[in-house]
PDB file of C-alpha atoms in Angstrom:
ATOM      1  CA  UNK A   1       0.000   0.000   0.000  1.00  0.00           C
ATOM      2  CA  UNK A   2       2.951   2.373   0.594  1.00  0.00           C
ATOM      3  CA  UNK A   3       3.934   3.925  -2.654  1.00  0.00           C
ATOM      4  CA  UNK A   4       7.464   5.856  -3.567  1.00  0.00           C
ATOM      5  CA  UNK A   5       7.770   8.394  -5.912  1.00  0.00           C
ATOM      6  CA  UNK A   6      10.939   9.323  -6.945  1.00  0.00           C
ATOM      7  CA  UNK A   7      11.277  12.986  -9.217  1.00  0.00           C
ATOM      8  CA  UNK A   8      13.908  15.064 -10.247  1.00  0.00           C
ATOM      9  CA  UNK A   9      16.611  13.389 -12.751  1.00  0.00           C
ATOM     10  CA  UNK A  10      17.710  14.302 -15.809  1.00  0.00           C
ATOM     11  CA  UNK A  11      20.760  14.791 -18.035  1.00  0.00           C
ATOM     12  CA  UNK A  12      23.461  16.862 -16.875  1.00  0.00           C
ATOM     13  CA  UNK A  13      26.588  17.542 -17.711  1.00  0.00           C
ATOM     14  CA  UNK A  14      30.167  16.959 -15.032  1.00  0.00           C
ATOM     15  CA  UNK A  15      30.495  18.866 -12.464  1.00  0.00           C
ATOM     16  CA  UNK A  16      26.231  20.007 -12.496  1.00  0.00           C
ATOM     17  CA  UNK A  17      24.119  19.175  -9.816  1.00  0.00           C
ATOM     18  CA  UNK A  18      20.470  17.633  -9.172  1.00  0.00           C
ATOM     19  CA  UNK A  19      18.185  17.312  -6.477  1.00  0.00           C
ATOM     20  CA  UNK A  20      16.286  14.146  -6.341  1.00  0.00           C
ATOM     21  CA  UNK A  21      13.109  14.092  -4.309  1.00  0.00           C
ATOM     22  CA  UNK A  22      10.919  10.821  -2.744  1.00  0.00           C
ATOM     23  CA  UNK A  23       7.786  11.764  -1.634  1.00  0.00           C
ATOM     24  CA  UNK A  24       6.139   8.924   0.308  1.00  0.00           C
ATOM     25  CA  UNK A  25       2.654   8.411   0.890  1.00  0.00           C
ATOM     26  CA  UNK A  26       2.584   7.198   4.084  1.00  0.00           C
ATOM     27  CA  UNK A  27       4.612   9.385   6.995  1.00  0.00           C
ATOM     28  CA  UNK A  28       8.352   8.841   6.535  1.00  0.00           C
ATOM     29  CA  UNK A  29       7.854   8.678  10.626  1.00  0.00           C
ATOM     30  CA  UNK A  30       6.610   5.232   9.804  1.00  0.00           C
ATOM     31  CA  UNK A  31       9.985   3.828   8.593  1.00  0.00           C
ATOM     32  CA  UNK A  32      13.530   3.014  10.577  1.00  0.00           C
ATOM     33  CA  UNK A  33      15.553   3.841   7.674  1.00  0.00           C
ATOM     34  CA  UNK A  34      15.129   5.910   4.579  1.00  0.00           C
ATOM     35  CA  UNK A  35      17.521   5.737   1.479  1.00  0.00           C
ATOM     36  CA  UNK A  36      18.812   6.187  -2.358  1.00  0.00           C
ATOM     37  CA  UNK A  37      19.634   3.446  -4.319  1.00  0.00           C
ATOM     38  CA  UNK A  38      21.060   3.617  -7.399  1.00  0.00           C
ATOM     39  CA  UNK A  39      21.740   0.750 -10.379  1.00  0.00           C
ATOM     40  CA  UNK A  40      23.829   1.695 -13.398  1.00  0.00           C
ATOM     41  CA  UNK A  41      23.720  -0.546 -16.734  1.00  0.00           C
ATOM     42  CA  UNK A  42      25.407  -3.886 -15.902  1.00  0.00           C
ATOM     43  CA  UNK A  43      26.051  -3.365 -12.218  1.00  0.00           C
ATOM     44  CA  UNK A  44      24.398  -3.994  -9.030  1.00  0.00           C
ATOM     45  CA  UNK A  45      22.414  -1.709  -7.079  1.00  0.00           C
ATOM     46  CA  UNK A  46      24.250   0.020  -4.146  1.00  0.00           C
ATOM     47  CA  UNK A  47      23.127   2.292  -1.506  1.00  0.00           C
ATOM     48  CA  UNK A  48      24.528   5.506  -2.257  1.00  0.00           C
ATOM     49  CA  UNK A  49      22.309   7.291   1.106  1.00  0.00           C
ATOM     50  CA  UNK A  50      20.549   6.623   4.139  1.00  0.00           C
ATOM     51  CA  UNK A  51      18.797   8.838   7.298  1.00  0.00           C
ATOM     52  CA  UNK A  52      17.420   7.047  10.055  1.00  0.00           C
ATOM     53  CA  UNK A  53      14.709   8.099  11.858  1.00  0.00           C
ATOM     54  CA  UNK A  54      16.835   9.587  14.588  1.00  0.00           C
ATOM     55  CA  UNK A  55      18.669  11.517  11.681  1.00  0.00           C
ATOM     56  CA  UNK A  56      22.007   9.634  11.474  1.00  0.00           C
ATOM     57  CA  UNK A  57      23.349   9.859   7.933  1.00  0.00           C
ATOM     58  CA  UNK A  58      25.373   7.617   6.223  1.00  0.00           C
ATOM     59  CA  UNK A  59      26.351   7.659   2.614  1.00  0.00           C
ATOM     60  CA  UNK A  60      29.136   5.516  -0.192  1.00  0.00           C
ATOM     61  CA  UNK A  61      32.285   6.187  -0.199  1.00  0.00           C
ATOM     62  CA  UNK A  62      31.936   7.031  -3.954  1.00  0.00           C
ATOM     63  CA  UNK A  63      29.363   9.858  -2.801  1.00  0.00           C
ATOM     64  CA  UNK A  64      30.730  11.371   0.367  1.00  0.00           C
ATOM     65  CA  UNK A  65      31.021  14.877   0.346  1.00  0.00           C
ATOM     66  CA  UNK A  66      29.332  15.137  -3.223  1.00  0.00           C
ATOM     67  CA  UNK A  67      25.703  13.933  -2.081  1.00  0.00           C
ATOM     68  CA  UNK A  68      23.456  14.981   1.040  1.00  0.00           C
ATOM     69  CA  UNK A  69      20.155  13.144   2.077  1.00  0.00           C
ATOM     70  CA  UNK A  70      18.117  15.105   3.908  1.00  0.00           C
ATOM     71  CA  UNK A  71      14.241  15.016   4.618  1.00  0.00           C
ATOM     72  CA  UNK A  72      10.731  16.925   5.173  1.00  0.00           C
ATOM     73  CA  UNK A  73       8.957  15.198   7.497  1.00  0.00           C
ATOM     74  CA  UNK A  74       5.956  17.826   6.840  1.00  0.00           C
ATOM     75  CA  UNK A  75       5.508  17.193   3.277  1.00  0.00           C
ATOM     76  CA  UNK A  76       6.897  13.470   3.687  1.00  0.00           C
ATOM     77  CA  UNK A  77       9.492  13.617   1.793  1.00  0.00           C
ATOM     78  CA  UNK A  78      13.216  12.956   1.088  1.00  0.00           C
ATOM     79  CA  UNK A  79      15.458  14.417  -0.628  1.00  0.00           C
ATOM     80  CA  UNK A  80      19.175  13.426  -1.992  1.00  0.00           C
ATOM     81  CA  UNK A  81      21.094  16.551  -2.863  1.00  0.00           C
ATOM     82  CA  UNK A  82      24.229  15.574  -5.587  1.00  0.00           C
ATOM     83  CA  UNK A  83      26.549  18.318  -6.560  1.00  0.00           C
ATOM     84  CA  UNK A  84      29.779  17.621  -8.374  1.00  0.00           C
ATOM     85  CA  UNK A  85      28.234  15.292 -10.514  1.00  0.00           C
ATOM     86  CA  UNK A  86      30.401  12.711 -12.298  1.00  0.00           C
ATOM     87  CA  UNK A  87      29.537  10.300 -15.626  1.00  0.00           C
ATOM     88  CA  UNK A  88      30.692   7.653 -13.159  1.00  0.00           C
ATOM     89  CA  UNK A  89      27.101   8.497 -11.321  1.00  0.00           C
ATOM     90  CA  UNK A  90      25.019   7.639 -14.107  1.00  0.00           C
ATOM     91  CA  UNK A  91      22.197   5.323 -13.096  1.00  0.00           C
ATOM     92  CA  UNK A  92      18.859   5.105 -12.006  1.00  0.00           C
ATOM     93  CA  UNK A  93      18.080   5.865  -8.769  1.00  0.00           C
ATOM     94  CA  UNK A  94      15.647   4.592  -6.444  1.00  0.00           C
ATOM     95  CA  UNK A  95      14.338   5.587  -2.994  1.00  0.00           C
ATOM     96  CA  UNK A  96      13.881   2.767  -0.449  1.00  0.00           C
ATOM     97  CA  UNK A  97      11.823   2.873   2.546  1.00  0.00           C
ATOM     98  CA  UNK A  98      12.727  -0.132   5.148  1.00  0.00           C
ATOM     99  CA  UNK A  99      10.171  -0.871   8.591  1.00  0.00           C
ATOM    100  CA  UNK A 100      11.014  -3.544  10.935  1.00  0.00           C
ATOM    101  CA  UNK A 101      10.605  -4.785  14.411  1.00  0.00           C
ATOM    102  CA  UNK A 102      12.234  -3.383  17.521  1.00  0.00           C
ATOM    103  CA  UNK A 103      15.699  -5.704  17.697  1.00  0.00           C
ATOM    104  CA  UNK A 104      15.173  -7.062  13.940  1.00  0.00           C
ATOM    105  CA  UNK A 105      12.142  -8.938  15.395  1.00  0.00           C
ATOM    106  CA  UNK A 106       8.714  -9.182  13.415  1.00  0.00           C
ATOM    107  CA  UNK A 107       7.706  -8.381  10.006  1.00  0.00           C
ATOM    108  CA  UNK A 108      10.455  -6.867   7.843  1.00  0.00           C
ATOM    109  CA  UNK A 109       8.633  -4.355   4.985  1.00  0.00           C
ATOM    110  CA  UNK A 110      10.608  -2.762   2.147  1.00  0.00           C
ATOM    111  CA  UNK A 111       9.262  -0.818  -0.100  1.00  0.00           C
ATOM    112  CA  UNK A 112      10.660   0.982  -3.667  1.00  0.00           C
ATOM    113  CA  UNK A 113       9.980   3.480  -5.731  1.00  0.00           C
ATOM    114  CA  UNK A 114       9.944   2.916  -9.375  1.00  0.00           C
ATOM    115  CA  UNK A 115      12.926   4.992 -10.400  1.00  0.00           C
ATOM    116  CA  UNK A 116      14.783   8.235 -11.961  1.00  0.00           C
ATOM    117  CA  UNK A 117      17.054   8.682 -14.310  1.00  0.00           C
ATOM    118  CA  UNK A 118      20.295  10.074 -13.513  1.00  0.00           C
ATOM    119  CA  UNK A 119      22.194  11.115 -16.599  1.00  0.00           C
ATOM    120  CA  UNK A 120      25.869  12.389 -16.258  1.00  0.00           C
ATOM    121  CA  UNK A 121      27.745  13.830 -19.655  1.00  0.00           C
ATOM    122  CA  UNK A 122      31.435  14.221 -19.429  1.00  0.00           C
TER     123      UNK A 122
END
């Protein structure tokens, strides 16, 4: 029942910036974790962001000090900030929403949003 909806990619050229925006339609309270994804042609998908619900941020190594995640809890939505854009971050790029039990006990839901393009010209 929890949909995703991921806006905001496009085609840009190195060294441009987007901002990439999830907006959830359930309250992002309702989730532990909140993140970006991203999957380039012919590679797996990696976590490129996460915020918890107590804020903590964590991000790739590939993305640090490039990318922010960041979030309105009003308008239920997150947001993933990428400056300095490389070709290298082509891909598309998903937001994640993970619930779970207190401990890792009890259901585990994960939900995905469908995707944006992330286009990076050199």
């Amino acid at each position: 029942q929890v949909q995703l909806v991921e806006s905001g990619g496009g085609l840009v050229q190195a060294g441009g910036s987007l901002r990439l925006s999830c907006a959830s339609s359930q309250s992002i309270f309702s989730f532990n974790v909140m993140g970006w994804y991203r999957q380039a042609p012919g590679k797996q998908r990696e976590l490129v962001a996460s915020i918890t619900g107590g804020g903590s941020r964590d991000y790739a190594d590939s993305v640090k000090g490039r990318f922010t995640i960041s979030r309105d809890n009003a308008k239920n939505t997150v947001y993933l900030q990428m400056n300095s854009l490389k070709p290298e971050d082509t891909a598309v790029y998903y937001c994640n929403a993970l619930k779970y039990g207190d401990y890792g006990l009890g259901p585990r839901y994960d939900y995905w949003g469908q995707g944006t393009q992330v286009t990076v010209s050199s």
